[in-house]
Coordinates of C-alpha atoms and ligand atoms in Angstrom, one line a residue:
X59 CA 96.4 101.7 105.2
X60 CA 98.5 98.2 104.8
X61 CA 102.2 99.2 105.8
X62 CA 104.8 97.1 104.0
X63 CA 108.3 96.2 104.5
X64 CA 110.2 94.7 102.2
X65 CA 113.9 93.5 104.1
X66 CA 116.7 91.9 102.6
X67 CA 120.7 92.5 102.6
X68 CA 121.0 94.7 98.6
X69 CA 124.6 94.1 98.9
X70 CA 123.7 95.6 95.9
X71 CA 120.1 95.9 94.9
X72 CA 119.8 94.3 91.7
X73 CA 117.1 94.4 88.8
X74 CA 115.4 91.6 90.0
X75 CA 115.1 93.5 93.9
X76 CA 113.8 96.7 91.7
X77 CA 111.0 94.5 89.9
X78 CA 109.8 93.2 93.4
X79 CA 110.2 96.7 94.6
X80 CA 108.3 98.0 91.6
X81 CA 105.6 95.4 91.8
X82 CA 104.5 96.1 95.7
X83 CA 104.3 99.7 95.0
X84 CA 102.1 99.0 92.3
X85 CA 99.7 97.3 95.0
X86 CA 100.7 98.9 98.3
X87 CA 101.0 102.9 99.1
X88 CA 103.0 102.2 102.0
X89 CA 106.3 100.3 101.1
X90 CA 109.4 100.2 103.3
X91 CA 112.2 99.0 101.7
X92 CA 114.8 97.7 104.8
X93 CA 118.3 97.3 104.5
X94 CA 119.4 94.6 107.0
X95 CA 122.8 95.8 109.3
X96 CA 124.1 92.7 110.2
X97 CA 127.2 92.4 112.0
X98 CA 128.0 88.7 111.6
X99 CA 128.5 89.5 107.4
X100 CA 130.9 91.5 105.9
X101 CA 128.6 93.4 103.3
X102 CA 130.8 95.2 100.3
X103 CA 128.6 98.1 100.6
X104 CA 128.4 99.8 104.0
X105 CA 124.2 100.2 104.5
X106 CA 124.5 104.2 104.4
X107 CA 125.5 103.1 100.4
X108 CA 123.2 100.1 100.1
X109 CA 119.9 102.5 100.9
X110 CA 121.2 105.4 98.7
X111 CA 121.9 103.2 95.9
X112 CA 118.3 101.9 96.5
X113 CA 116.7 105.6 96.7
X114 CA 118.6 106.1 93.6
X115 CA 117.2 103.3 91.5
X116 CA 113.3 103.9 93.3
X117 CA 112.8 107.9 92.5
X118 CA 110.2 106.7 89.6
X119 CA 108.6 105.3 92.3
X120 CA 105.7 106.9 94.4
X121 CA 104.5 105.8 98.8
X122 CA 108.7 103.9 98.7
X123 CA 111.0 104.3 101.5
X124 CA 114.2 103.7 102.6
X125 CA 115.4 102.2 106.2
X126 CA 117.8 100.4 107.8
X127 CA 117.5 97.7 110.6
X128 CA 119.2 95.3 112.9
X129 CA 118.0 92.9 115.0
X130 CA 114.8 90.7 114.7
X131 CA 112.6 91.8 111.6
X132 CA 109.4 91.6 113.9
X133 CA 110.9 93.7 116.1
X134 CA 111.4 96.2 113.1
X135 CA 107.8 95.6 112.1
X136 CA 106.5 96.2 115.7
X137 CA 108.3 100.1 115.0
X138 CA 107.2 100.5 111.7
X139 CA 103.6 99.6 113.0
X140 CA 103.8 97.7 109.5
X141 CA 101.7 94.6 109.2
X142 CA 103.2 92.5 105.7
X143 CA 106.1 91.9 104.6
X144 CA 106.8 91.4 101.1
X145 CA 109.4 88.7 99.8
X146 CA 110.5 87.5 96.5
X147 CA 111.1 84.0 95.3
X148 CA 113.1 83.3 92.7
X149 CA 113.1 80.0 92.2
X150 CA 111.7 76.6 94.0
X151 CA 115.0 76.6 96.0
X152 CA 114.0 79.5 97.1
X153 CA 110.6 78.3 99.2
X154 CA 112.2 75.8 101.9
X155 CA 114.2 79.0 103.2
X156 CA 111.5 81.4 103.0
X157 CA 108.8 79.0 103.8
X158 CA 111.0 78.7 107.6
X159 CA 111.4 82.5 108.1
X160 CA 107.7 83.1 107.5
X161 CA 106.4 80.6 109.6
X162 CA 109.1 81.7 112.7
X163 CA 107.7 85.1 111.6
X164 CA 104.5 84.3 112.0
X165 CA 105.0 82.7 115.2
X166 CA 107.0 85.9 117.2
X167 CA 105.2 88.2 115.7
X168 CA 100.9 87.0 114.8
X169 CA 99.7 90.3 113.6
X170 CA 102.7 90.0 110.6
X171 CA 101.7 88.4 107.5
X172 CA 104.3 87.5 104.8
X173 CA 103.1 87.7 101.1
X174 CA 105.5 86.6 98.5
X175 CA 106.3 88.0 94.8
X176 CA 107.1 85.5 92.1
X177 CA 110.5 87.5 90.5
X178 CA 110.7 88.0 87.1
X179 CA 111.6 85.0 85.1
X180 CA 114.3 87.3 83.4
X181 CA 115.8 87.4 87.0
X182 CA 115.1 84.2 88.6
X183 CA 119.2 83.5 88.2
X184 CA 120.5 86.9 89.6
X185 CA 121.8 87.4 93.0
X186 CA 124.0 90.2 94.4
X187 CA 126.8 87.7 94.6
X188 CA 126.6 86.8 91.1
X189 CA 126.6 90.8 90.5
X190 CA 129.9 91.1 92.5
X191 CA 131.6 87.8 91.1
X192 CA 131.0 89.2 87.5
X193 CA 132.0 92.7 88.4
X194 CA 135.1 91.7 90.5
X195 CA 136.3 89.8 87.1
X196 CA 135.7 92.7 84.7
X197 CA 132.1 91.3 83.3
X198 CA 129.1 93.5 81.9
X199 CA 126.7 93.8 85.0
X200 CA 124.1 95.7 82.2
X201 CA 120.7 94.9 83.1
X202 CA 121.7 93.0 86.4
X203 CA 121.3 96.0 88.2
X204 CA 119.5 99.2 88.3
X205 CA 121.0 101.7 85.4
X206 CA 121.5 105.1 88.1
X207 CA 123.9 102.7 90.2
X208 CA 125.7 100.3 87.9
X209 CA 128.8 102.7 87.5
X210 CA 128.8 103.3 90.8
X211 CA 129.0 99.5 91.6
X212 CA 131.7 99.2 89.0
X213 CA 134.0 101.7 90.0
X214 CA 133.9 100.0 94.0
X215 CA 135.4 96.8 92.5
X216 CA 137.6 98.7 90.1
X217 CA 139.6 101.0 92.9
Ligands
COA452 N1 116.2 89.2 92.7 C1 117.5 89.0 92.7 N2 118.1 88.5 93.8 C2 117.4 88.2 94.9 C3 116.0 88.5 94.9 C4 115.4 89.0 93.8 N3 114.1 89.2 93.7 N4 115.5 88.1 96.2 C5 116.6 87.7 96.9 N5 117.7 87.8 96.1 C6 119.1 87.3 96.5 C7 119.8 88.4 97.1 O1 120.5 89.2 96.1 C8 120.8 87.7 98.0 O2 121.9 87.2 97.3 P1 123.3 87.0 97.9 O3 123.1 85.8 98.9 O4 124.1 86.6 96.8 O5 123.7 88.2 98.6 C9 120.0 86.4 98.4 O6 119.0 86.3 97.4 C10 119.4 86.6 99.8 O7 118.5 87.7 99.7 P2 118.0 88.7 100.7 O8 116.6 89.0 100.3 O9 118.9 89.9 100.9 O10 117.8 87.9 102.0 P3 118.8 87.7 103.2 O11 118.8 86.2 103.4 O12 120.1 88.4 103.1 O13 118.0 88.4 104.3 C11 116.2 88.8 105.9 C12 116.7 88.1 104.7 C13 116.7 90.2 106.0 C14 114.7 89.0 105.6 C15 116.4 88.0 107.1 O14 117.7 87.6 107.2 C16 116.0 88.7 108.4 O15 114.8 89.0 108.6 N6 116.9 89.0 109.3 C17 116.7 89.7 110.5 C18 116.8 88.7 111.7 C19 115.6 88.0 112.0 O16 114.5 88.5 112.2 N7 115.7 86.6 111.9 C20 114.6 85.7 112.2 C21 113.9 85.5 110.9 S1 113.1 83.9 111.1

């Protein structure tokens, strides 16, 4: 069986994470979603948050799972015994950034394959900064993230 990961920061997960998330489960049994702990950022969500609000938004989902990580991502993958990992791309500006991890991927680690997910055209603008900026200044954040955590996202900026 193919074992996936799929990393990235979720500082939140937003709609556009959930239709990549929703997408490789569709093709892969084995999906690993893998919140990155990375001590040089300053995420708004701690990642104890970041994963629940991601197994919140996935339980319609069947073979997903929820991690955390630090360090190198091969590294991760070498534990995981997981072969591919899954990344979206949003937009051309996008490719020149993934297009350098994969290829330093692919050179620590040759048994890890990277297979990319065109994201929605609906969400090819979204980040989670964008979620946070419009939050942090009172804005409707409907549709920008998963439904079960957008109250929950709200009421962080709203203490
Ligand atoms: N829909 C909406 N937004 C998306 C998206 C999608 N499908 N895909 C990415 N984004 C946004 C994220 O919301 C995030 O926005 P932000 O910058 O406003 O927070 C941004 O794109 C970056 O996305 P993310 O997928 O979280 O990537 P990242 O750059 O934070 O992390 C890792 C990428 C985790 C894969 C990478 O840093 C990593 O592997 N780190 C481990 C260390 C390592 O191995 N380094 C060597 C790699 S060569």
């Amino acid at each position: 069986m193919i074992k996936c990961v799929y990393p990235g920061s979720f500082d939140p997960v937003t709609s556009g994470h959930l239709d990549i998330i929703e997408r490789a489960a569709a093709m892969f049994d084995d999906v690993t979603v893998a919140v990155l702990v990375n001590k040089n950022k300053k995420p708004a969500f701690s990642a104890q948050q970041r994963m629940d609000f991601i197994k919140r938004s996935t339980t319609h989902l069947k073979g997903i799972q929820v991690d955390s990580f630090h360090g190198l991502l091969v590294d991760y993958m070498k534990k995981r015994d997981a072969q591919l990992i899954i990344r979206g791309l949003r937009a051309i500006s996008d490719f020149e950034y993934e297009f350098q991890m994969a290829a330093m991927n692919a050179k620590l680690a040759k048994d890890v394959e990277t297979v990319f997910l065109m994201t929605d055209i609906s969400h090819s603008f979204l980040s989670s900064s964008m979620v946070k900026e419009i939050v942090s200044h009172g804005g409707d954040i409907t549709g920008l993230v998963p439904e079960d955590i957008k109250n929950d996202v709200i009421k962080y900026f709203c203490r």
